[in-house]
Short mmCIF file of C-alpha atoms in Angstrom, two decimals:
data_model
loop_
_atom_site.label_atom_id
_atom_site.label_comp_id
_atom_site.label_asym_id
_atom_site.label_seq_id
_atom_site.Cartn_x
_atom_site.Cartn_y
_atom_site.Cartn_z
CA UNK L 1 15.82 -15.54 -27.64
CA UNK L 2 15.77 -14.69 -24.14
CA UNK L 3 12.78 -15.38 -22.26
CA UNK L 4 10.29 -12.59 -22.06
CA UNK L 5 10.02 -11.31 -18.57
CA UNK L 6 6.30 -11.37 -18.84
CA UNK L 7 6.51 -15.08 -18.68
CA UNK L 8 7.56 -18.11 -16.64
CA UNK L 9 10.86 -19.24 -16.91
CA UNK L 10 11.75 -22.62 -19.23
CA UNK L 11 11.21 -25.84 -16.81
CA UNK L 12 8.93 -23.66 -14.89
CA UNK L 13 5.28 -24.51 -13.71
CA UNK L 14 2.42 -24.21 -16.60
CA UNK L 15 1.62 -20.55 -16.99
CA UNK L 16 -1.36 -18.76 -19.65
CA UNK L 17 -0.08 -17.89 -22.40
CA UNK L 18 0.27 -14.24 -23.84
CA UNK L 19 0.08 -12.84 -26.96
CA UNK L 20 3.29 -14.05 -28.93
CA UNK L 21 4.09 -10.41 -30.03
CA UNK L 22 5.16 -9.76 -26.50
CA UNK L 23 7.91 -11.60 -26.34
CA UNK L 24 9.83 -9.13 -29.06
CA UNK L 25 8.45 -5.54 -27.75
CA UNK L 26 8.38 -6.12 -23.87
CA UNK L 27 12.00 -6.75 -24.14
CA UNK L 28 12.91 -3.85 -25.67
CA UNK L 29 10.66 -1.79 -23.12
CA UNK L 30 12.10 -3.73 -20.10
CA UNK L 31 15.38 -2.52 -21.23
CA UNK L 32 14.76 0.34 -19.62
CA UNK L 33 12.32 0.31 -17.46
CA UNK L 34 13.17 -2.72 -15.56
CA UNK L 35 17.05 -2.01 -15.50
CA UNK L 36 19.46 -3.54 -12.36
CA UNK L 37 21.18 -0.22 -12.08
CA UNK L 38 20.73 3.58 -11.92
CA UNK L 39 23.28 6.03 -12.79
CA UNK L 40 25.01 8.10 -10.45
CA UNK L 41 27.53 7.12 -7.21
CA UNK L 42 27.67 4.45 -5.60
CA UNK L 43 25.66 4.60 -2.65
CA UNK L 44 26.50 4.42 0.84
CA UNK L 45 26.21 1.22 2.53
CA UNK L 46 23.29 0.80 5.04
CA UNK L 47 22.85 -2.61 7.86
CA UNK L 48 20.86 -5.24 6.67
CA UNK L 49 17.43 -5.55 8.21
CA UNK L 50 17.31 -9.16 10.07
CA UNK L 51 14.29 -10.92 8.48
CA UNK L 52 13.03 -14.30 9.32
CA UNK L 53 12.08 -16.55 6.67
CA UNK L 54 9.09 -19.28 7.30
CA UNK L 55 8.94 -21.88 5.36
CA UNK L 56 5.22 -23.46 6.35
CA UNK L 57 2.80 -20.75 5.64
CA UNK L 58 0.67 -22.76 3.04
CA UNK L 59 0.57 -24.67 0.30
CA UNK L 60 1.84 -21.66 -1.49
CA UNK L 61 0.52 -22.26 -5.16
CA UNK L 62 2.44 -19.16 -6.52
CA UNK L 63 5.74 -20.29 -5.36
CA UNK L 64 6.52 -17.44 -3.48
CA UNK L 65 8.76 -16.78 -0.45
CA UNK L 66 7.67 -15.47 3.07
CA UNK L 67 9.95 -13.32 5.21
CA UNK L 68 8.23 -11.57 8.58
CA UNK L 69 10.16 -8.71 10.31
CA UNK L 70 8.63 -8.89 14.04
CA UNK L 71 9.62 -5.76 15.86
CA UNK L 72 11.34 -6.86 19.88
CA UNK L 73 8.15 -4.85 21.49
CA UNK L 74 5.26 -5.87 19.67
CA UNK L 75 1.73 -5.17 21.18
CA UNK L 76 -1.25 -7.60 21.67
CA UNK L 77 -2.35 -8.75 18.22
CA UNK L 78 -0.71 -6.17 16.07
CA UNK L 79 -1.49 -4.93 12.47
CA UNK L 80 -0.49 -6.58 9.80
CA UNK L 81 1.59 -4.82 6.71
CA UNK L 82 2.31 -7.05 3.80
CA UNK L 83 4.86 -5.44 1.82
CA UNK L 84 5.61 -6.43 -2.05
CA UNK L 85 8.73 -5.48 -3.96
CA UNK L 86 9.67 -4.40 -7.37
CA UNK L 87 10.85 -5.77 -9.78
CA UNK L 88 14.65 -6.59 -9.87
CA UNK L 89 14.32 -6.22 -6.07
CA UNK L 90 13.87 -8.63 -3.09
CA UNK L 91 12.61 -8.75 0.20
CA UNK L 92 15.49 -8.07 1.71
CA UNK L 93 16.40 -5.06 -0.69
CA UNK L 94 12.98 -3.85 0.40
CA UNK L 95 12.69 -4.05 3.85
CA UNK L 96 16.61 -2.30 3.87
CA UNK L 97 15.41 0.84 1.77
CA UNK L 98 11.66 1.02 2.40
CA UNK L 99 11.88 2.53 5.62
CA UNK L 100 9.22 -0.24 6.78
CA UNK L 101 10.75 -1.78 9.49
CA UNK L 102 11.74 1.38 11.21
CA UNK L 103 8.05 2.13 11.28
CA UNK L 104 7.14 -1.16 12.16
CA UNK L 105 9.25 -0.78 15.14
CA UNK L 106 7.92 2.57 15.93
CA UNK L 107 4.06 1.77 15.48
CA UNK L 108 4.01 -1.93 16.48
CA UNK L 109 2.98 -3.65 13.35
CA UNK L 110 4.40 -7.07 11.93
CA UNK L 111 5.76 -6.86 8.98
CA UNK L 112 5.41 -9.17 6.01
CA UNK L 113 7.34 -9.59 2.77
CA UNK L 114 6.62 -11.24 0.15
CA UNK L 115 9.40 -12.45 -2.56
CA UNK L 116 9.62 -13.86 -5.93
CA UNK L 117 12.09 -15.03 -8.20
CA UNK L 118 13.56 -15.75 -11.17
CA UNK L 119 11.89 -19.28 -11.52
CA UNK L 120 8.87 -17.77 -11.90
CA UNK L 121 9.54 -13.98 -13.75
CA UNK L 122 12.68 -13.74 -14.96
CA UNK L 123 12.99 -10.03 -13.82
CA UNK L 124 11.72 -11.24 -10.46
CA UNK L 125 8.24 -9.08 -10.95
CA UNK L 126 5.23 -10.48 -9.78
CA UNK L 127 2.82 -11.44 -12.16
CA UNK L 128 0.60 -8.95 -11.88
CA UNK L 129 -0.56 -9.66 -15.47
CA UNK L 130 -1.18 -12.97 -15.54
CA UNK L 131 -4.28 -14.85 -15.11
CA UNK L 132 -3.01 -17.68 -13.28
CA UNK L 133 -1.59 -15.41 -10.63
CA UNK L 134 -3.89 -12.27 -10.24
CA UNK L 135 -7.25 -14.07 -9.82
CA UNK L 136 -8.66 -15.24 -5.93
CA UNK L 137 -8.34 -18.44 -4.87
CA UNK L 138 -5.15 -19.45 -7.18
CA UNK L 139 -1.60 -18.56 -7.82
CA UNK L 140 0.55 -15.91 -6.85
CA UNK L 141 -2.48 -13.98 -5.04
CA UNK L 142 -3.44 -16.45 -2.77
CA UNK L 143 0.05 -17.76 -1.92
CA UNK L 144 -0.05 -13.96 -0.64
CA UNK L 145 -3.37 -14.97 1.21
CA UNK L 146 -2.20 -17.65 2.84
CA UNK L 147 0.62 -15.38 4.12
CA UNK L 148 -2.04 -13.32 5.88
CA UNK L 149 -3.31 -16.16 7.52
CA UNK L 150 -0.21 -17.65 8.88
CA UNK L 151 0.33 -13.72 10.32
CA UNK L 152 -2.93 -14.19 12.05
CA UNK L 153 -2.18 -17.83 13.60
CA UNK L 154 1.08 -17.22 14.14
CA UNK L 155 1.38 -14.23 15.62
CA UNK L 156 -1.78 -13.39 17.27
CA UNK L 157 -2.35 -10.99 14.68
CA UNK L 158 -5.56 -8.70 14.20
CA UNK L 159 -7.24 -10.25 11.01
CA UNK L 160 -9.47 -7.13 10.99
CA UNK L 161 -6.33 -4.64 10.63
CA UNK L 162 -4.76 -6.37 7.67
CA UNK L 163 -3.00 -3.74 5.17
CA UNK L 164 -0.91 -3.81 2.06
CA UNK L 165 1.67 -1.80 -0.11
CA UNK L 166 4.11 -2.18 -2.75
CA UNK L 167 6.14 -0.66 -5.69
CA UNK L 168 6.07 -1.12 -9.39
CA UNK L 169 4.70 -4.39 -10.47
CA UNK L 170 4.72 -4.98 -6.33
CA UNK L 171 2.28 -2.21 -6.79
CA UNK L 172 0.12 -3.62 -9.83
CA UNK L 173 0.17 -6.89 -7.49
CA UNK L 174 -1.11 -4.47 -4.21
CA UNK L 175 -4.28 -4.03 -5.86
CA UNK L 176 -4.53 -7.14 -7.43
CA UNK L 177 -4.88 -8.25 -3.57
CA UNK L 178 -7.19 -5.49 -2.79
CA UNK L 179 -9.70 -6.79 -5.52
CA UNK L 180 -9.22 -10.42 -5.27
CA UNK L 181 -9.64 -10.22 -1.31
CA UNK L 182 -11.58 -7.25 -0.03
CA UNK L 183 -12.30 -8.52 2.21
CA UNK L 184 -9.41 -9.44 4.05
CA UNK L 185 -7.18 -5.72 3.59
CA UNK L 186 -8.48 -3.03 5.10
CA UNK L 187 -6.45 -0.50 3.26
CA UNK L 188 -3.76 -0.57 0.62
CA UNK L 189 -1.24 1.72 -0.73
CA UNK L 190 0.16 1.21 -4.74
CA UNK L 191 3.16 2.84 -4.97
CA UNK L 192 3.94 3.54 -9.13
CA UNK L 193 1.27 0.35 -10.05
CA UNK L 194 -1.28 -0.27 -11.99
CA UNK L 195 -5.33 -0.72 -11.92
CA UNK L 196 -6.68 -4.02 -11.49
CA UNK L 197 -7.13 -6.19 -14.51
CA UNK L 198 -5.45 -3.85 -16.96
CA UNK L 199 -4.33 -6.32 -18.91
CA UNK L 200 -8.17 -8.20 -19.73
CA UNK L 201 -7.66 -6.86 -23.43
CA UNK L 202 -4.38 -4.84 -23.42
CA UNK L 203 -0.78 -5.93 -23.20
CA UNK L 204 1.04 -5.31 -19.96
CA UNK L 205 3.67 -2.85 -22.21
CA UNK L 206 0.45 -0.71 -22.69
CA UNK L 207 -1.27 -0.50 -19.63
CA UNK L 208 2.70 0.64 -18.12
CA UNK L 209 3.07 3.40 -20.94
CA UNK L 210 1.36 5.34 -22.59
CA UNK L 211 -1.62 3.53 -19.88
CA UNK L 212 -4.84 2.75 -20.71
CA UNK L 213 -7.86 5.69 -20.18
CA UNK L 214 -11.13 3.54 -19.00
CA UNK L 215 -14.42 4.72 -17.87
CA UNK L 216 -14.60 5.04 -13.72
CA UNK L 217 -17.62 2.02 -14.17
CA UNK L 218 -15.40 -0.11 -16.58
CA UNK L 219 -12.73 -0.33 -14.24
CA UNK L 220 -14.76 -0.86 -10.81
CA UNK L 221 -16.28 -3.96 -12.90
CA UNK L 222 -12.76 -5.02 -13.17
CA UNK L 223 -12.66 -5.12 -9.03
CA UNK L 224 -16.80 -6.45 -8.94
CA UNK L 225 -15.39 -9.29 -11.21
CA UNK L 226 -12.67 -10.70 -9.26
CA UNK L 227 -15.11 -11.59 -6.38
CA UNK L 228 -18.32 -11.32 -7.88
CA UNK L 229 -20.73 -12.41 -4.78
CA UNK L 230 -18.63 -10.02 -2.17
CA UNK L 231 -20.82 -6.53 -1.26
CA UNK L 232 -18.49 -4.56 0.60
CA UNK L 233 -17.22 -2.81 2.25
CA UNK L 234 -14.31 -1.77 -0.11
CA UNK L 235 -10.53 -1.07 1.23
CA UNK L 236 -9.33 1.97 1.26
CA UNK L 237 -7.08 2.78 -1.36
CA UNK L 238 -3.99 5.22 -1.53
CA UNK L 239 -2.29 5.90 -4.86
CA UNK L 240 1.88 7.61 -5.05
CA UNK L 241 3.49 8.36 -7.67
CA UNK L 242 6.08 10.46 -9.39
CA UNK L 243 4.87 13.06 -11.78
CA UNK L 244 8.50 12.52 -13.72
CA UNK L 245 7.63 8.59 -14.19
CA UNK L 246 8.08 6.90 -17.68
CA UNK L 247 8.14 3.46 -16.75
CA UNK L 248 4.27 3.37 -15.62
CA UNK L 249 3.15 6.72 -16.40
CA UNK L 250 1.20 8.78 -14.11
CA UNK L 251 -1.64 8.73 -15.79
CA UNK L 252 -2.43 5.11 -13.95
CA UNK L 253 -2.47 7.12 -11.34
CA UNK L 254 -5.50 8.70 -12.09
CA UNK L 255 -7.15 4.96 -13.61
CA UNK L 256 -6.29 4.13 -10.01
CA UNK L 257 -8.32 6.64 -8.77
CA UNK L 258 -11.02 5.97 -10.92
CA UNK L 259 -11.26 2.69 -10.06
CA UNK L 260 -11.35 3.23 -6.36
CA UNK L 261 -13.21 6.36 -6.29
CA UNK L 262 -15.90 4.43 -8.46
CA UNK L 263 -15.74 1.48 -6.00
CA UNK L 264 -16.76 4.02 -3.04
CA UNK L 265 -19.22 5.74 -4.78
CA UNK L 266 -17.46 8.68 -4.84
CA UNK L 267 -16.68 11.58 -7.10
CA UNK L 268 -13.15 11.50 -9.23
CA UNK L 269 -13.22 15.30 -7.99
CA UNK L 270 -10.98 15.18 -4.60
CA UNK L 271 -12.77 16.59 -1.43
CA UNK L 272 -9.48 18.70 -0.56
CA UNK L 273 -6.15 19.08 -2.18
CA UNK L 274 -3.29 19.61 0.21
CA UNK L 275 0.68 19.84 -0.24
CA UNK L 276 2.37 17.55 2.21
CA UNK L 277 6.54 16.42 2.93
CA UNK L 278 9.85 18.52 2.22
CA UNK L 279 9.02 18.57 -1.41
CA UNK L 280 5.60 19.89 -1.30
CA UNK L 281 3.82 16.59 -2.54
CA UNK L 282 0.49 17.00 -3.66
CA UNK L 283 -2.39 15.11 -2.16
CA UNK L 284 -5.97 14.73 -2.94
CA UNK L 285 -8.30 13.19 -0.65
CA UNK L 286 -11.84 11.88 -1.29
CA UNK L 287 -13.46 11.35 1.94
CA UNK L 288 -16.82 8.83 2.35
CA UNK L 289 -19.90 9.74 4.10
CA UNK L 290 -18.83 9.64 7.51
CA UNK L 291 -15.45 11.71 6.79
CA UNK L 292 -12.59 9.46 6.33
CA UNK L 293 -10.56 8.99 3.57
CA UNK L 294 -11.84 6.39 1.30
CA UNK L 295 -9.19 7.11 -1.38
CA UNK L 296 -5.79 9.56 -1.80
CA UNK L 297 -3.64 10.07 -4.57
CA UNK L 298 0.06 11.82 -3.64
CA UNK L 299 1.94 12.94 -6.81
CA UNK L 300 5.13 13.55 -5.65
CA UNK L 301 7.26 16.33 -7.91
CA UNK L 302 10.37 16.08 -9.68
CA UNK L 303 11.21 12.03 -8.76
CA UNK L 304 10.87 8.97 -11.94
CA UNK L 305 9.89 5.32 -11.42
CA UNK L 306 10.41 4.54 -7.53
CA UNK L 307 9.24 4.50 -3.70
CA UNK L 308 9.95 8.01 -2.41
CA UNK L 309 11.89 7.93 0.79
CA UNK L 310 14.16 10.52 2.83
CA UNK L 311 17.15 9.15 4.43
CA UNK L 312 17.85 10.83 7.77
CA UNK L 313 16.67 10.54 11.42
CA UNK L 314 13.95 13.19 11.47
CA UNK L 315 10.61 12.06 12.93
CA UNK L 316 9.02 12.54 9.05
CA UNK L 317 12.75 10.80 7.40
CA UNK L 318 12.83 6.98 6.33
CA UNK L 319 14.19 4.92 4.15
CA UNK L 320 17.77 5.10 2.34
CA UNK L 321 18.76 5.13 -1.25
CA UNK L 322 20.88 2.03 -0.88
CA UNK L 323 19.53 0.12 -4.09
CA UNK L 324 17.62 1.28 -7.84
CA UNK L 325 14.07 3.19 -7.46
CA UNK L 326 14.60 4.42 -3.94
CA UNK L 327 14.17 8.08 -4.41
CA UNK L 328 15.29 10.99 -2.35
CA UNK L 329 11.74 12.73 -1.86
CA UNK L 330 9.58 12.25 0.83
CA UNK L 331 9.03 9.10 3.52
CA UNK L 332 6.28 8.14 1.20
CA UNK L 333 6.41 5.01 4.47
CA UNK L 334 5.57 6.93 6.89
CA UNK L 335 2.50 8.61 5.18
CA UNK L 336 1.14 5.58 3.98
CA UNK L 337 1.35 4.34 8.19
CA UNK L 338 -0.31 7.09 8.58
CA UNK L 339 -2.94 6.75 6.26
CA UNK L 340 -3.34 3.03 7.06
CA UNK L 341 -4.12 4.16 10.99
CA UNK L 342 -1.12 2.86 12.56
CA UNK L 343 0.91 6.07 12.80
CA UNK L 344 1.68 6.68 16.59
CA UNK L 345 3.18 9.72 16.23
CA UNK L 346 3.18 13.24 14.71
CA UNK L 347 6.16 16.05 14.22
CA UNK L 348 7.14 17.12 17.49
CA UNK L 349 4.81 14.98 19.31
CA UNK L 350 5.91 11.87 21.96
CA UNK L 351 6.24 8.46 20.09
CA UNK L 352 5.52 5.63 21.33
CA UNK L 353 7.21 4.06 24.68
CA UNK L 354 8.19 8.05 25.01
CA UNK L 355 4.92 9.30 27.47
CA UNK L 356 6.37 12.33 27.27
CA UNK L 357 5.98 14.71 29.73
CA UNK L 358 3.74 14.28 33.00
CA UNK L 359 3.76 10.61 31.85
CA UNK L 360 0.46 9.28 32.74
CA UNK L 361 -0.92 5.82 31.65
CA UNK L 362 -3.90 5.84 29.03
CA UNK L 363 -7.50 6.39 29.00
CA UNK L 364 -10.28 6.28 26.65
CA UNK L 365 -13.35 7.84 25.83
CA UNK L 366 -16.19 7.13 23.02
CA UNK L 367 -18.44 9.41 21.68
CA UNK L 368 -19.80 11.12 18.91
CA UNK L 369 -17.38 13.82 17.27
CA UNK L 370 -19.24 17.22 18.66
CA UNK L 371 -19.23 15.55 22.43
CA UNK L 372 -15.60 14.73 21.61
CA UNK L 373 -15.00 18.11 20.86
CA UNK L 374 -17.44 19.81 23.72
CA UNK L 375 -15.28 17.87 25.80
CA UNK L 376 -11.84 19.53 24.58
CA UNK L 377 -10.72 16.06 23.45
CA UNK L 378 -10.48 17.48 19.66
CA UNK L 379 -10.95 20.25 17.85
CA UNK L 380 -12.78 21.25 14.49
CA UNK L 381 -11.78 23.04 12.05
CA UNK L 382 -13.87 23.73 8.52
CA UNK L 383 -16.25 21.09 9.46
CA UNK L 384 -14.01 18.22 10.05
CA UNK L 385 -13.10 16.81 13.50
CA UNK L 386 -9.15 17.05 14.71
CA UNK L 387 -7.94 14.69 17.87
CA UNK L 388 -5.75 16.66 20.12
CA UNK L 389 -1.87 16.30 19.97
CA UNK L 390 -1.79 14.23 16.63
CA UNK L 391 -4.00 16.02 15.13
CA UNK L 392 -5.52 12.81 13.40
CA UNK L 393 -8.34 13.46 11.01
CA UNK L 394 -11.84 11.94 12.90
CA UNK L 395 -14.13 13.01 10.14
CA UNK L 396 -17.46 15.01 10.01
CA UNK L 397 -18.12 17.30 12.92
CA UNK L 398 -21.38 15.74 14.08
CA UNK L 399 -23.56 14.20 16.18
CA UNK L 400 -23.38 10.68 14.06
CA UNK L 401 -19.72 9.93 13.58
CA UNK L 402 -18.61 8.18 16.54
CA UNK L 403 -14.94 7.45 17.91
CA UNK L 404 -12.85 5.87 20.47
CA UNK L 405 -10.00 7.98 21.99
CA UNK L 406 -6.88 7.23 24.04
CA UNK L 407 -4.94 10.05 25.78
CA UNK L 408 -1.61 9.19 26.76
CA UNK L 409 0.48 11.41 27.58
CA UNK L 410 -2.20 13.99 29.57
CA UNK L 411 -3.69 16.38 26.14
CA UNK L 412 -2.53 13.96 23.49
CA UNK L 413 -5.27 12.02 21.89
CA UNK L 414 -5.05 9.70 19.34
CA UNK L 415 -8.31 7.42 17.68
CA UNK L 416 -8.05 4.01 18.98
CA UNK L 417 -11.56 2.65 17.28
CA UNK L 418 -9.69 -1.25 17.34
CA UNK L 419 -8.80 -0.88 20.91
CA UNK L 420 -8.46 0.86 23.80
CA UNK L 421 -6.30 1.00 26.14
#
């Protein structure tokens, strides 16, 4: 019998063991849901993005391999996005469909992907399910760590904006790193994943389809359990998915929630429900205390098992639908950019190294969200705070909340709490 792809390889490195039953049913599951091909033409070709592979990051326990796109113009220790594929997928597959290193370029983060193999998952998936690899300190996870930290030496890069995303069991692995280290990702984004520690007491098969319904508490204990002495605070968390997805149903999408929500303190009710994108994607926002969002879910309509992108050269297009479970949608990329803070830009409004007109170099002023709007810096609007050209979402008009802005070009404002100028 083939090996099951929900465990090592033969003649590869000890792993724990799973229920024997596995082996049988998760291959007839992964028949489908972890297929090399989709139906349809063939798609049109697309240049390869030119990664750089480094070799010395670690000690790398999980065997994985490190690639870094590092955009020509990159700012003054930048952000950091780690980015984790699918399964069947690579680094290279997913840095030339994502739609990452455009924005990369475009914002000024560095870019880091993360690959696996076939040496140690068969199907290439990380091992989001496995003990050995999905616990701090060990495995997989902190090969994905250690990553980070190379970033940070290497690179100059800010240790304190340090953000993650990925798709599928890239996804599952996304908040694997949000529990295991908190505190080193400010934000994540789990693109058609799972809920940390699904698979304590339930078979990986399961928690993809039909999912597993737990108890908002029973699921943050998951997260409390993974680094039991750490208090907080918690990343921010943003959930996509397709609402057409079979492979790992939507409903994780709202265990995801529940987990997150429950981490914050918050209500699995969403502060505000929007529809956002060419395809009217809905998202639900539950905002902390102090009015940012804590956690989002984005359900995007009428797409299957994939990372939503939109091909084109629009200021809201990215991506391409060169490879399997990149999906004509929306530039789920560029949303979850924006979410993470690292968005420069809006429709219609100057990117960056475009002042725009009037030019102008920047300047910066901090204060407390009704001063920033007496002083025609922002706006408000239903009792949230708006920055001025990019519109960016500053939280609770009050006297409490406090923020750093930059204006450049003259009128456009943007929050620049990390930095300034």
């Amino acid at each position: 019998m083939p090996p099951s792809p929900f465990r090592r390889a033969p003649g590869a490195r000890p792993r724990a063991r799973l229920l024997p039953r596995l082996a049988t049913r998760v291959l007839a599951v992964l028949a489908v849901v972890l297929g090399t091909a989709l139906a349809g033409p063939a798609p049109e070709a697309r240049a390869a993005v030119t990664l750089t592979r480094v070799t010395d990051f670690g000690s790398d326990p999980g065997a994985l391999t490190m690639y870094v796109y590092r955009p020509v113009t990159l700012p003054a220790h930048p952000p950091v996005v780690v980015a984790l594929h699918g399964c069947t997928q690579s680094a290279q597959v997913y840095a030339d469909n994502s739609g990452l290193p455009q924005l990369a370029d475009q914002d000024g983060f560095l870019l880091v992907l993360a690959e696996t193999g076939t040496a140690n998952n068969p199907n290439k998936c990380f091992n989001w399910f496995q003990t050995a690899d999905n616990r701090r300190g060990q495995g997989e996870a902190l090969s994905v760590r250690q990553m980070v930290s190379h970033a940070v030496t290497a690179y100059g890069a800010d240790p304190r904006r340090v953000y993650v995303t990925g798709l599928s069991a890239g996804g599952a692995m996304t908040a694997v790193m949000l529990a295991a280290y908190p505190d080193v990702f400010a934000a994540g984004a789990v693109v058609a994943g799972l809920p940390y520690d699904c698979t304590r007491d339930t078979s990986p098969y399961t928690c993809m389809n039909p999912g597993v319904d737990r108890s908002p508490a029973d699921w943050a204990g998951r997260v409390h359990d993974a680094y039991p002495s750490y208090t907080g605070p918690w990343p921010r968390t943003a959930v996509w998915y397709g609402d057409q997805d079979t492979t790992v149903v939507p409903r994780n999408a709202d265990e995801l929630r529940d987990q997150w929500t429950a981490l914050h303190g918050l209500s699995q009710t969403p502060t505000r429900t929007t529809t956002i994108g060419p395809d009217a994607t809905r998202q639900d926002q539950y905002l902390a205390a102090d009015g940012t969002v804590a956690v989002e879910v984005d359900r995007v309509p009428g797409i299957g098992h994939g990372t939503p992108v939109d091909p084109g050269t629009g200021g809201e297009q990215c991506g391409g639908t060169g490879a399997p479970y990149f999906l004509d949608s929306i530039c789920s990329s560029r949303w979850i950019a924006r979410f993470f803070g690292l968005d420069t830009s809006s429709p219609g409004d100057p990117g960056p190294g475009d002042p725009g007109p009037g030019g102008g170099s920047a300047a910066c002023w901090t204060a407390s969200n009704y001063a920033q709007v007496q002083a025609g810096r922002a706006t408000t609007s239903a009792g949230f705070t708006y920055a001025n050209g990019s519109h960016q979402n500053m939280g609770l008009y009050n006297t409490f909340v406090t923020h750093t802005l930059k204006e450049s070009p003259t009128g456009y404002f943007t929050i620049a709490d990390t930095g300034c100028p």
